[in-house]
Amino acid sequence: MNAPITDKYWRNSARLPLSELVQTLGIGFAHRAADYDSRDRFAAENFAEMKVAGLLAAGVPAELGGGGASYVEVADMLRSLGRHCGGTALALAMHTHPLMAAVWRWQTEKAPVDGLLKRVAAEDLMLLSTGGNDWLNGSGTAEKTEGGYLFSGRKRFVSGCEAGDLLMTMALDGDTVLHAGIPMKSEGVRIEPTWQTLGMRASGSHDVILDRVLVPDAAIAVRRPAGQWHPFFHLVTMIAFPLIYSVYRGVAESLREEALALAGRRRTEGDTQLLAGRMETAFAAAAAAHGQMVACAAAGKPGEATSAQIMTLKRVMTDNLLTMAGAALDVAGGSAFYRTSRAERLFRDLQAARYHPFTALPQERLAGRLALGLDADGKAA
């Protein structure tokens, strides 16, 4: 039996590699997953363990006090965790992608974000993201006041908000979107428990309400035109989606294994073999698309072409994940229809893959614009 994790994995006397640590923690995560799902509970215990082990700072460079894991290693961490508890892994991905964007900026642009990265490592700081719901248009209002702005609005799908420390969000000052990090303990910030959903229940993706929250001028990190592509969002697209979809790949891997196990004696039947082949084909396409997404992000060249490529691959992956999920239930048979079946929960968790931006029509519009020689906003290049 492995010794309990009592300190950051890169300092712990056991000196567990990151991949082995994830497997060790994952045993407990898998054991709790059904309870989180059945009771609409956030995976609080899992996040407490991950903080102790250092997973929140796995991608922080070693010279800044973190684990020094590469982008590819972080993606694999999320995939592995997704195999054990999809909701836990998804909430962690929503912390990890703004973190890894900051790492990219520090390593590539020498941006002054080392203070944030050091805090994540030293304080087990957990970042929260609202970009998936806000996206290019932004949401909420930013009212100018002395020394800063008053942010107000409802931020939906804030995964992990019960354990989070810093809300990476945005608000509109007229036609300009302002980005800032807001401490969750700020006056005017509250969580409204709304996360009663088909799947990914352990992610605890409740609404966060901002009621005239004071954001100092110095905290405004980005100013951009609303509704238009901006270099910041090209970076977010490149970094975020391969990490987020690592989670869904992990969930799909577990569903595939569960379906094959449930097929049992029917595996000698021709129809079952055809259904299994359909599942395998869709899974292979999804995994290949994800592998290309991670490779594209690891190359580190944000821009219109990269954003279009990432979004197209995400669409290919999503379509095949959903095809694979349906085929998996057919392979598993009627037993997968019961709530007591692990396959039923994994199927529901995979459905969340369809809701991350860009969804189908905006993705096709972006791909079409670039193919026609226009820019990402539809203007002649």
mmCIF file with all atom_site columns, C-alpha atoms in Angstrom, residues 136-329:
data_model
loop_
_atom_site.group_PDB
_atom_site.id
_atom_site.type_symbol
_atom_site.label_atom_id
_atom_site.label_alt_id
_atom_site.label_comp_id
_atom_site.label_asym_id
_atom_site.label_entity_id
_atom_site.label_seq_id
_atom_site.pdbx_PDB_ins_code
_atom_site.Cartn_x
_atom_site.Cartn_y
_atom_site.Cartn_z
_atom_site.occupancy
_atom_site.B_iso_or_equiv
_atom_site.pdbx_formal_charge
_atom_site.auth_seq_id
_atom_site.auth_comp_id
_atom_site.auth_asym_id
_atom_site.auth_atom_id
_atom_site.pdbx_PDB_model_num
ATOM 1   C CA . LEU A 1 136 ? -15.745 36.857  -26.629 1.00 0.00 ? 136 LEU A CA 1
ATOM 2   C CA . ASN A 1 137 ? -18.734 39.020  -25.735 1.00 0.00 ? 137 ASN A CA 1
ATOM 3   C CA . GLY A 1 138 ? -18.126 39.118  -21.991 1.00 0.00 ? 138 GLY A CA 1
ATOM 4   C CA . SER A 1 139 ? -20.927 39.612  -19.483 1.00 0.00 ? 139 SER A CA 1
ATOM 5   C CA . GLY A 1 140 ? -21.734 41.782  -16.502 1.00 0.00 ? 140 GLY A CA 1
ATOM 6   C CA . THR A 1 141 ? -21.050 45.478  -16.013 1.00 0.00 ? 141 THR A CA 1
ATOM 7   C CA . ALA A 1 142 ? -18.009 47.455  -14.924 1.00 0.00 ? 142 ALA A CA 1
ATOM 8   C CA . GLU A 1 143 ? -18.986 50.806  -13.410 1.00 0.00 ? 143 GLU A CA 1
ATOM 9   C CA . LYS A 1 144 ? -16.140 53.314  -13.106 1.00 0.00 ? 144 LYS A CA 1
ATOM 10  C CA . THR A 1 145 ? -15.513 54.535  -9.591  1.00 0.00 ? 145 THR A CA 1
ATOM 11  C CA . GLU A 1 146 ? -12.668 56.231  -7.778  1.00 0.00 ? 146 GLU A CA 1
ATOM 12  C CA . GLY A 1 147 ? -9.555  54.089  -8.082  1.00 0.00 ? 147 GLY A CA 1
ATOM 13  C CA . GLY A 1 148 ? -11.167 51.306  -10.073 1.00 0.00 ? 148 GLY A CA 1
ATOM 14  C CA . TYR A 1 149 ? -14.407 49.684  -11.173 1.00 0.00 ? 149 TYR A CA 1
ATOM 15  C CA . LEU A 1 150 ? -17.458 48.074  -9.597  1.00 0.00 ? 150 LEU A CA 1
ATOM 16  C CA . PHE A 1 151 ? -18.058 44.674  -11.229 1.00 0.00 ? 151 PHE A CA 1
ATOM 17  C CA . SER A 1 152 ? -21.594 43.287  -11.227 1.00 0.00 ? 152 SER A CA 1
ATOM 18  C CA . GLY A 1 153 ? -23.105 40.257  -12.923 1.00 0.00 ? 153 GLY A CA 1
ATOM 19  C CA . ARG A 1 154 ? -23.961 36.579  -12.780 1.00 0.00 ? 154 ARG A CA 1
ATOM 20  C CA . LYS A 1 155 ? -21.175 34.195  -13.765 1.00 0.00 ? 155 LYS A CA 1
ATOM 21  C CA . ARG A 1 156 ? -22.427 30.757  -14.690 1.00 0.00 ? 156 ARG A CA 1
ATOM 22  C CA . PHE A 1 157 ? -20.620 27.407  -14.811 1.00 0.00 ? 157 PHE A CA 1
ATOM 23  C CA . VAL A 1 158 ? -17.902 28.398  -12.320 1.00 0.00 ? 158 VAL A CA 1
ATOM 24  C CA . SER A 1 159 ? -16.430 24.952  -11.770 1.00 0.00 ? 159 SER A CA 1
ATOM 25  C CA . GLY A 1 160 ? -14.886 24.344  -8.355  1.00 0.00 ? 160 GLY A CA 1
ATOM 26  C CA . CYS A 1 161 ? -16.111 27.654  -6.952  1.00 0.00 ? 161 CYS A CA 1
ATOM 27  C CA . GLU A 1 162 ? -16.603 26.216  -3.452  1.00 0.00 ? 162 GLU A CA 1
ATOM 28  C CA . ALA A 1 163 ? -12.861 25.581  -3.183  1.00 0.00 ? 163 ALA A CA 1
ATOM 29  C CA . GLY A 1 164 ? -11.610 28.495  -5.296  1.00 0.00 ? 164 GLY A CA 1
ATOM 30  C CA . ASP A 1 165 ? -9.651  31.548  -4.238  1.00 0.00 ? 165 ASP A CA 1
ATOM 31  C CA . LEU A 1 166 ? -9.321  33.846  -7.258  1.00 0.00 ? 166 LEU A CA 1
ATOM 32  C CA . LEU A 1 167 ? -12.065 34.394  -9.847  1.00 0.00 ? 167 LEU A CA 1
ATOM 33  C CA . MET A 1 168 ? -10.568 35.077  -13.279 1.00 0.00 ? 168 MET A CA 1
ATOM 34  C CA . THR A 1 169 ? -13.446 36.971  -14.836 1.00 0.00 ? 169 THR A CA 1
ATOM 35  C CA . MET A 1 170 ? -14.540 39.912  -16.961 1.00 0.00 ? 170 MET A CA 1
ATOM 36  C CA . ALA A 1 171 ? -17.126 42.697  -17.179 1.00 0.00 ? 171 ALA A CA 1
ATOM 37  C CA . LEU A 1 172 ? -18.201 45.303  -19.723 1.00 0.00 ? 172 LEU A CA 1
ATOM 38  C CA . ASP A 1 173 ? -17.390 48.991  -19.562 1.00 0.00 ? 173 ASP A CA 1
ATOM 39  C CA . GLY A 1 174 ? -19.485 50.060  -22.535 1.00 0.00 ? 174 GLY A CA 1
ATOM 40  C CA . ASP A 1 175 ? -18.067 48.192  -25.544 1.00 0.00 ? 175 ASP A CA 1
ATOM 41  C CA . THR A 1 176 ? -14.821 47.314  -23.762 1.00 0.00 ? 176 THR A CA 1
ATOM 42  C CA . VAL A 1 177 ? -14.329 44.070  -21.874 1.00 0.00 ? 177 VAL A CA 1
ATOM 43  C CA . LEU A 1 178 ? -12.190 44.336  -18.746 1.00 0.00 ? 178 LEU A CA 1
ATOM 44  C CA . HIS A 1 179 ? -10.456 41.215  -17.378 1.00 0.00 ? 179 HIS A CA 1
ATOM 45  C CA . ALA A 1 180 ? -9.437  40.900  -13.735 1.00 0.00 ? 180 ALA A CA 1
ATOM 46  C CA . GLY A 1 181 ? -8.786  38.440  -10.944 1.00 0.00 ? 181 GLY A CA 1
ATOM 47  C CA . ILE A 1 182 ? -11.204 38.892  -8.030  1.00 0.00 ? 182 ILE A CA 1
ATOM 48  C CA . PRO A 1 183 ? -10.611 37.237  -4.639  1.00 0.00 ? 183 PRO A CA 1
ATOM 49  C CA . MET A 1 184 ? -13.600 35.088  -3.761  1.00 0.00 ? 184 MET A CA 1
ATOM 50  C CA . LYS A 1 185 ? -13.609 36.608  -0.277  1.00 0.00 ? 185 LYS A CA 1
ATOM 51  C CA . SER A 1 186 ? -14.214 40.097  -1.675  1.00 0.00 ? 186 SER A CA 1
ATOM 52  C CA . GLU A 1 187 ? -17.250 41.976  -0.465  1.00 0.00 ? 187 GLU A CA 1
ATOM 53  C CA . GLY A 1 188 ? -20.108 41.504  -2.922  1.00 0.00 ? 188 GLY A CA 1
ATOM 54  C CA . VAL A 1 189 ? -19.085 38.012  -4.087  1.00 0.00 ? 189 VAL A CA 1
ATOM 55  C CA . ARG A 1 190 ? -21.358 35.090  -3.312  1.00 0.00 ? 190 ARG A CA 1
ATOM 56  C CA . ILE A 1 191 ? -22.044 31.595  -4.636  1.00 0.00 ? 191 ILE A CA 1
ATOM 57  C CA . GLU A 1 192 ? -25.563 30.681  -5.665  1.00 0.00 ? 192 GLU A CA 1
ATOM 58  C CA . PRO A 1 193 ? -25.976 26.879  -5.670  1.00 0.00 ? 193 PRO A CA 1
ATOM 59  C CA . THR A 1 194 ? -27.508 26.078  -9.053  1.00 0.00 ? 194 THR A CA 1
ATOM 60  C CA . TRP A 1 195 ? -25.535 23.030  -10.209 1.00 0.00 ? 195 TRP A CA 1
ATOM 61  C CA . GLN A 1 196 ? -28.191 20.329  -10.561 1.00 0.00 ? 196 GLN A CA 1
ATOM 62  C CA . THR A 1 197 ? -27.305 18.859  -13.921 1.00 0.00 ? 197 THR A CA 1
ATOM 63  C CA . LEU A 1 198 ? -27.280 15.820  -16.160 1.00 0.00 ? 198 LEU A CA 1
ATOM 64  C CA . GLY A 1 199 ? -23.594 15.114  -15.544 1.00 0.00 ? 199 GLY A CA 1
ATOM 65  C CA . MET A 1 200 ? -20.267 16.376  -14.212 1.00 0.00 ? 200 MET A CA 1
ATOM 66  C CA . ARG A 1 201 ? -22.026 16.961  -10.905 1.00 0.00 ? 201 ARG A CA 1
ATOM 67  C CA . ALA A 1 202 ? -18.878 16.693  -8.785  1.00 0.00 ? 202 ALA A CA 1
ATOM 68  C CA . SER A 1 203 ? -17.459 19.777  -10.530 1.00 0.00 ? 203 SER A CA 1
ATOM 69  C CA . GLY A 1 204 ? -19.704 22.015  -8.421  1.00 0.00 ? 204 GLY A CA 1
ATOM 70  C CA . SER A 1 205 ? -20.086 24.498  -11.283 1.00 0.00 ? 205 SER A CA 1
ATOM 71  C CA . HIS A 1 206 ? -22.461 26.852  -9.493  1.00 0.00 ? 206 HIS A CA 1
ATOM 72  C CA . ASP A 1 207 ? -23.240 30.464  -10.348 1.00 0.00 ? 207 ASP A CA 1
ATOM 73  C CA . VAL A 1 208 ? -21.114 33.199  -8.795  1.00 0.00 ? 208 VAL A CA 1
ATOM 74  C CA . ILE A 1 209 ? -22.852 36.521  -8.222  1.00 0.00 ? 209 ILE A CA 1
ATOM 75  C CA . LEU A 1 210 ? -20.880 39.771  -8.327  1.00 0.00 ? 210 LEU A CA 1
ATOM 76  C CA . ASP A 1 211 ? -22.681 42.695  -6.679  1.00 0.00 ? 211 ASP A CA 1
ATOM 77  C CA . ARG A 1 212 ? -20.720 45.927  -7.149  1.00 0.00 ? 212 ARG A CA 1
ATOM 78  C CA . VAL A 1 213 ? -17.410 44.287  -6.315  1.00 0.00 ? 213 VAL A CA 1
ATOM 79  C CA . LEU A 1 214 ? -14.572 46.797  -6.150  1.00 0.00 ? 214 LEU A CA 1
ATOM 80  C CA . VAL A 1 215 ? -11.795 45.984  -8.622  1.00 0.00 ? 215 VAL A CA 1
ATOM 81  C CA . PRO A 1 216 ? -8.797  48.359  -8.442  1.00 0.00 ? 216 PRO A CA 1
ATOM 82  C CA . ASP A 1 217 ? -7.448  49.832  -11.663 1.00 0.00 ? 217 ASP A CA 1
ATOM 83  C CA . ALA A 1 218 ? -4.186  47.955  -11.074 1.00 0.00 ? 218 ALA A CA 1
ATOM 84  C CA . ALA A 1 219 ? -6.075  44.634  -11.122 1.00 0.00 ? 219 ALA A CA 1
ATOM 85  C CA . ILE A 1 220 ? -7.326  45.104  -14.693 1.00 0.00 ? 220 ILE A CA 1
ATOM 86  C CA . ALA A 1 221 ? -5.142  42.716  -16.684 1.00 0.00 ? 221 ALA A CA 1
ATOM 87  C CA . VAL A 1 222 ? -6.675  42.981  -20.172 1.00 0.00 ? 222 VAL A CA 1
ATOM 88  C CA . ARG A 1 223 ? -8.838  45.515  -22.008 1.00 0.00 ? 223 ARG A CA 1
ATOM 89  C CA . ARG A 1 224 ? -10.316 44.408  -25.331 1.00 0.00 ? 224 ARG A CA 1
ATOM 90  C CA . PRO A 1 225 ? -13.202 45.186  -27.698 1.00 0.00 ? 225 PRO A CA 1
ATOM 91  C CA . ALA A 1 226 ? -16.324 43.155  -26.974 1.00 0.00 ? 226 ALA A CA 1
ATOM 92  C CA . GLY A 1 227 ? -17.261 40.430  -29.431 1.00 0.00 ? 227 GLY A CA 1
ATOM 93  C CA . GLN A 1 228 ? -13.952 40.417  -31.302 1.00 0.00 ? 228 GLN A CA 1
ATOM 94  C CA . TRP A 1 229 ? -11.014 38.070  -31.310 1.00 0.00 ? 229 TRP A CA 1
ATOM 95  C CA . HIS A 1 230 ? -8.061  39.392  -29.339 1.00 0.00 ? 230 HIS A CA 1
ATOM 96  C CA . PRO A 1 231 ? -4.548  37.982  -28.826 1.00 0.00 ? 231 PRO A CA 1
ATOM 97  C CA . PHE A 1 232 ? -5.561  37.060  -25.271 1.00 0.00 ? 232 PHE A CA 1
ATOM 98  C CA . PHE A 1 233 ? -8.326  34.787  -26.551 1.00 0.00 ? 233 PHE A CA 1
ATOM 99  C CA . HIS A 1 234 ? -6.076  33.164  -29.116 1.00 0.00 ? 234 HIS A CA 1
ATOM 100 C CA . LEU A 1 235 ? -3.806  32.200  -26.216 1.00 0.00 ? 235 LEU A CA 1
ATOM 101 C CA . VAL A 1 236 ? -6.750  30.998  -24.121 1.00 0.00 ? 236 VAL A CA 1
ATOM 102 C CA . THR A 1 237 ? -8.054  28.890  -27.005 1.00 0.00 ? 237 THR A CA 1
ATOM 103 C CA . MET A 1 238 ? -4.676  27.291  -27.611 1.00 0.00 ? 238 MET A CA 1
ATOM 104 C CA . ILE A 1 239 ? -3.989  26.484  -23.971 1.00 0.00 ? 239 ILE A CA 1
ATOM 105 C CA . ALA A 1 240 ? -7.425  25.791  -22.515 1.00 0.00 ? 240 ALA A CA 1
ATOM 106 C CA . PHE A 1 241 ? -9.259  23.386  -24.773 1.00 0.00 ? 241 PHE A CA 1
ATOM 107 C CA . PRO A 1 242 ? -6.673  20.619  -25.098 1.00 0.00 ? 242 PRO A CA 1
ATOM 108 C CA . LEU A 1 243 ? -6.512  20.559  -21.285 1.00 0.00 ? 243 LEU A CA 1
ATOM 109 C CA . ILE A 1 244 ? -10.286 20.615  -20.782 1.00 0.00 ? 244 ILE A CA 1
ATOM 110 C CA . TYR A 1 245 ? -10.785 17.879  -23.346 1.00 0.00 ? 245 TYR A CA 1
ATOM 111 C CA . SER A 1 246 ? -8.096  15.755  -21.718 1.00 0.00 ? 246 SER A CA 1
ATOM 112 C CA . VAL A 1 247 ? -10.735 15.222  -19.040 1.00 0.00 ? 247 VAL A CA 1
ATOM 113 C CA . TYR A 1 248 ? -13.304 13.986  -21.556 1.00 0.00 ? 248 TYR A CA 1
ATOM 114 C CA . ARG A 1 249 ? -10.766 11.666  -23.120 1.00 0.00 ? 249 ARG A CA 1
ATOM 115 C CA . GLY A 1 250 ? -10.178 10.121  -19.698 1.00 0.00 ? 250 GLY A CA 1
ATOM 116 C CA . VAL A 1 251 ? -13.916 9.707   -19.093 1.00 0.00 ? 251 VAL A CA 1
ATOM 117 C CA . ALA A 1 252 ? -14.264 8.083   -22.524 1.00 0.00 ? 252 ALA A CA 1
ATOM 118 C CA . GLU A 1 253 ? -11.434 5.663   -21.767 1.00 0.00 ? 253 GLU A CA 1
ATOM 119 C CA . SER A 1 254 ? -13.235 4.508   -18.638 1.00 0.00 ? 254 SER A CA 1
ATOM 120 C CA . LEU A 1 255 ? -16.585 4.210   -20.418 1.00 0.00 ? 255 LEU A CA 1
ATOM 121 C CA . ARG A 1 256 ? -14.990 2.132   -23.154 1.00 0.00 ? 256 ARG A CA 1
ATOM 122 C CA . GLU A 1 257 ? -13.479 -0.267  -20.613 1.00 0.00 ? 257 GLU A CA 1
ATOM 123 C CA . GLU A 1 258 ? -16.739 -0.507  -18.669 1.00 0.00 ? 258 GLU A CA 1
ATOM 124 C CA . ALA A 1 259 ? -18.782 -1.205  -21.795 1.00 0.00 ? 259 ALA A CA 1
ATOM 125 C CA . LEU A 1 260 ? -16.458 -3.978  -22.917 1.00 0.00 ? 260 LEU A CA 1
ATOM 126 C CA . ALA A 1 261 ? -16.597 -5.559  -19.465 1.00 0.00 ? 261 ALA A CA 1
ATOM 127 C CA . LEU A 1 262 ? -20.410 -5.422  -19.421 1.00 0.00 ? 262 LEU A CA 1
ATOM 128 C CA . ALA A 1 263 ? -20.654 -7.005  -22.877 1.00 0.00 ? 263 ALA A CA 1
ATOM 129 C CA . GLY A 1 264 ? -19.700 -10.296 -21.236 1.00 0.00 ? 264 GLY A CA 1
ATOM 130 C CA . ARG A 1 265 ? -21.013 -13.372 -22.974 1.00 0.00 ? 265 ARG A CA 1
ATOM 131 C CA . ARG A 1 266 ? -22.542 -11.307 -25.795 1.00 0.00 ? 266 ARG A CA 1
ATOM 132 C CA . ARG A 1 267 ? -19.077 -10.617 -27.171 1.00 0.00 ? 267 ARG A CA 1
ATOM 133 C CA . THR A 1 268 ? -19.399 -13.671 -29.464 1.00 0.00 ? 268 THR A CA 1
ATOM 134 C CA . GLU A 1 269 ? -22.517 -12.226 -31.105 1.00 0.00 ? 269 GLU A CA 1
ATOM 135 C CA . GLY A 1 270 ? -22.060 -10.512 -34.468 1.00 0.00 ? 270 GLY A CA 1
ATOM 136 C CA . ASP A 1 271 ? -24.209 -7.499  -33.570 1.00 0.00 ? 271 ASP A CA 1
ATOM 137 C CA . THR A 1 272 ? -22.207 -6.882  -30.402 1.00 0.00 ? 272 THR A CA 1
ATOM 138 C CA . GLN A 1 273 ? -18.998 -7.063  -32.397 1.00 0.00 ? 273 GLN A CA 1
ATOM 139 C CA . LEU A 1 274 ? -20.273 -4.482  -34.880 1.00 0.00 ? 274 LEU A CA 1
ATOM 140 C CA . LEU A 1 275 ? -21.363 -2.155  -32.080 1.00 0.00 ? 275 LEU A CA 1
ATOM 141 C CA . ALA A 1 276 ? -17.993 -2.562  -30.384 1.00 0.00 ? 276 ALA A CA 1
ATOM 142 C CA . GLY A 1 277 ? -16.311 -1.728  -33.673 1.00 0.00 ? 277 GLY A CA 1
ATOM 143 C CA . ARG A 1 278 ? -18.404 1.432   -33.976 1.00 0.00 ? 278 ARG A CA 1
ATOM 144 C CA . MET A 1 279 ? -17.390 2.399   -30.450 1.00 0.00 ? 279 MET A CA 1
ATOM 145 C CA . GLU A 1 280 ? -13.721 1.687   -31.121 1.00 0.00 ? 280 GLU A CA 1
ATOM 146 C CA . THR A 1 281 ? -13.718 3.683   -34.358 1.00 0.00 ? 281 THR A CA 1
ATOM 147 C CA . ALA A 1 282 ? -15.283 6.742   -32.774 1.00 0.00 ? 282 ALA A CA 1
ATOM 148 C CA . PHE A 1 283 ? -12.998 6.514   -29.768 1.00 0.00 ? 283 PHE A CA 1
ATOM 149 C CA . ALA A 1 284 ? -9.913  6.271   -31.989 1.00 0.00 ? 284 ALA A CA 1
ATOM 150 C CA . ALA A 1 285 ? -10.989 9.378   -33.921 1.00 0.00 ? 285 ALA A CA 1
ATOM 151 C CA . ALA A 1 286 ? -11.620 11.316  -30.708 1.00 0.00 ? 286 ALA A CA 1
ATOM 152 C CA . ALA A 1 287 ? -8.261  10.290  -29.245 1.00 0.00 ? 287 ALA A CA 1
ATOM 153 C CA . ALA A 1 288 ? -6.435  11.200  -32.459 1.00 0.00 ? 288 ALA A CA 1
ATOM 154 C CA . ALA A 1 289 ? -8.075  14.631  -32.563 1.00 0.00 ? 289 ALA A CA 1
ATOM 155 C CA . HIS A 1 290 ? -7.139  15.233  -28.949 1.00 0.00 ? 290 HIS A CA 1
ATOM 156 C CA . GLY A 1 291 ? -3.560  14.180  -29.550 1.00 0.00 ? 291 GLY A CA 1
ATOM 157 C CA . GLN A 1 292 ? -3.317  16.771  -32.319 1.00 0.00 ? 292 GLN A CA 1
ATOM 158 C CA . MET A 1 293 ? -4.829  19.429  -30.041 1.00 0.00 ? 293 MET A CA 1
ATOM 159 C CA . VAL A 1 294 ? -2.215  18.804  -27.350 1.00 0.00 ? 294 VAL A CA 1
ATOM 160 C CA . ALA A 1 295 ? 0.614   18.792  -29.898 1.00 0.00 ? 295 ALA A CA 1
ATOM 161 C CA . CYS A 1 296 ? -0.642  22.074  -31.363 1.00 0.00 ? 296 CYS A CA 1
ATOM 162 C CA . ALA A 1 297 ? -0.767  23.717  -27.924 1.00 0.00 ? 297 ALA A CA 1
ATOM 163 C CA . ALA A 1 298 ? 2.632   22.370  -26.933 1.00 0.00 ? 298 ALA A CA 1
ATOM 164 C CA . ALA A 1 299 ? 4.096   24.023  -30.062 1.00 0.00 ? 299 ALA A CA 1
ATOM 165 C CA . GLY A 1 300 ? 3.046   27.353  -28.563 1.00 0.00 ? 300 GLY A CA 1
ATOM 166 C CA . LYS A 1 301 ? 2.047   29.568  -31.525 1.00 0.00 ? 301 LYS A CA 1
ATOM 167 C CA . PRO A 1 302 ? -1.257  31.298  -30.683 1.00 0.00 ? 302 PRO A CA 1
ATOM 168 C CA . GLY A 1 303 ? -3.080  33.091  -33.469 1.00 0.00 ? 303 GLY A CA 1
ATOM 169 C CA . GLU A 1 304 ? -6.017  32.811  -35.842 1.00 0.00 ? 304 GLU A CA 1
ATOM 170 C CA . ALA A 1 305 ? -4.778  29.676  -37.594 1.00 0.00 ? 305 ALA A CA 1
ATOM 171 C CA . THR A 1 306 ? -4.106  27.913  -34.303 1.00 0.00 ? 306 THR A CA 1
ATOM 172 C CA . SER A 1 307 ? -7.481  28.938  -32.858 1.00 0.00 ? 307 SER A CA 1
ATOM 173 C CA . ALA A 1 308 ? -9.301  27.617  -35.924 1.00 0.00 ? 308 ALA A CA 1
ATOM 174 C CA . GLN A 1 309 ? -7.323  24.380  -35.802 1.00 0.00 ? 309 GLN A CA 1
ATOM 175 C CA . ILE A 1 310 ? -7.989  23.853  -32.089 1.00 0.00 ? 310 ILE A CA 1
ATOM 176 C CA . MET A 1 311 ? -11.703 24.580  -32.465 1.00 0.00 ? 311 MET A CA 1
ATOM 177 C CA . THR A 1 312 ? -12.031 22.275  -35.480 1.00 0.00 ? 312 THR A CA 1
ATOM 178 C CA . LEU A 1 313 ? -10.242 19.448  -33.698 1.00 0.00 ? 313 LEU A CA 1
ATOM 179 C CA . LYS A 1 314 ? -12.399 20.042  -30.624 1.00 0.00 ? 314 LYS A CA 1
ATOM 180 C CA . ARG A 1 315 ? -15.497 19.713  -32.791 1.00 0.00 ? 315 ARG A CA 1
ATOM 181 C CA . VAL A 1 316 ? -14.198 16.483  -34.348 1.00 0.00 ? 316 VAL A CA 1
ATOM 182 C CA . MET A 1 317 ? -13.404 15.156  -30.901 1.00 0.00 ? 317 MET A CA 1
ATOM 183 C CA . THR A 1 318 ? -16.789 16.136  -29.454 1.00 0.00 ? 318 THR A CA 1
ATOM 184 C CA . ASP A 1 319 ? -18.785 14.574  -32.283 1.00 0.00 ? 319 ASP A CA 1
ATOM 185 C CA . ASN A 1 320 ? -16.859 11.329  -31.959 1.00 0.00 ? 320 ASN A CA 1
ATOM 186 C CA . LEU A 1 321 ? -17.056 11.301  -28.161 1.00 0.00 ? 321 LEU A CA 1
ATOM 187 C CA . LEU A 1 322 ? -20.842 11.537  -28.335 1.00 0.00 ? 322 LEU A CA 1
ATOM 188 C CA . THR A 1 323 ? -21.019 8.829   -31.007 1.00 0.00 ? 323 THR A CA 1
ATOM 189 C CA . MET A 1 324 ? -18.713 6.662   -28.943 1.00 0.00 ? 324 MET A CA 1
ATOM 190 C CA . ALA A 1 325 ? -20.796 7.216   -25.793 1.00 0.00 ? 325 ALA A CA 1
ATOM 191 C CA . GLY A 1 326 ? -24.000 6.066   -27.485 1.00 0.00 ? 326 GLY A CA 1
ATOM 192 C CA . ALA A 1 327 ? -22.299 3.031   -28.981 1.00 0.00 ? 327 ALA A CA 1
ATOM 193 C CA . ALA A 1 328 ? -20.822 2.168   -25.586 1.00 0.00 ? 328 ALA A CA 1
ATOM 194 C CA . LEU A 1 329 ? -24.290 1.884   -24.041 1.00 0.00 ? 329 LEU A CA 1
#
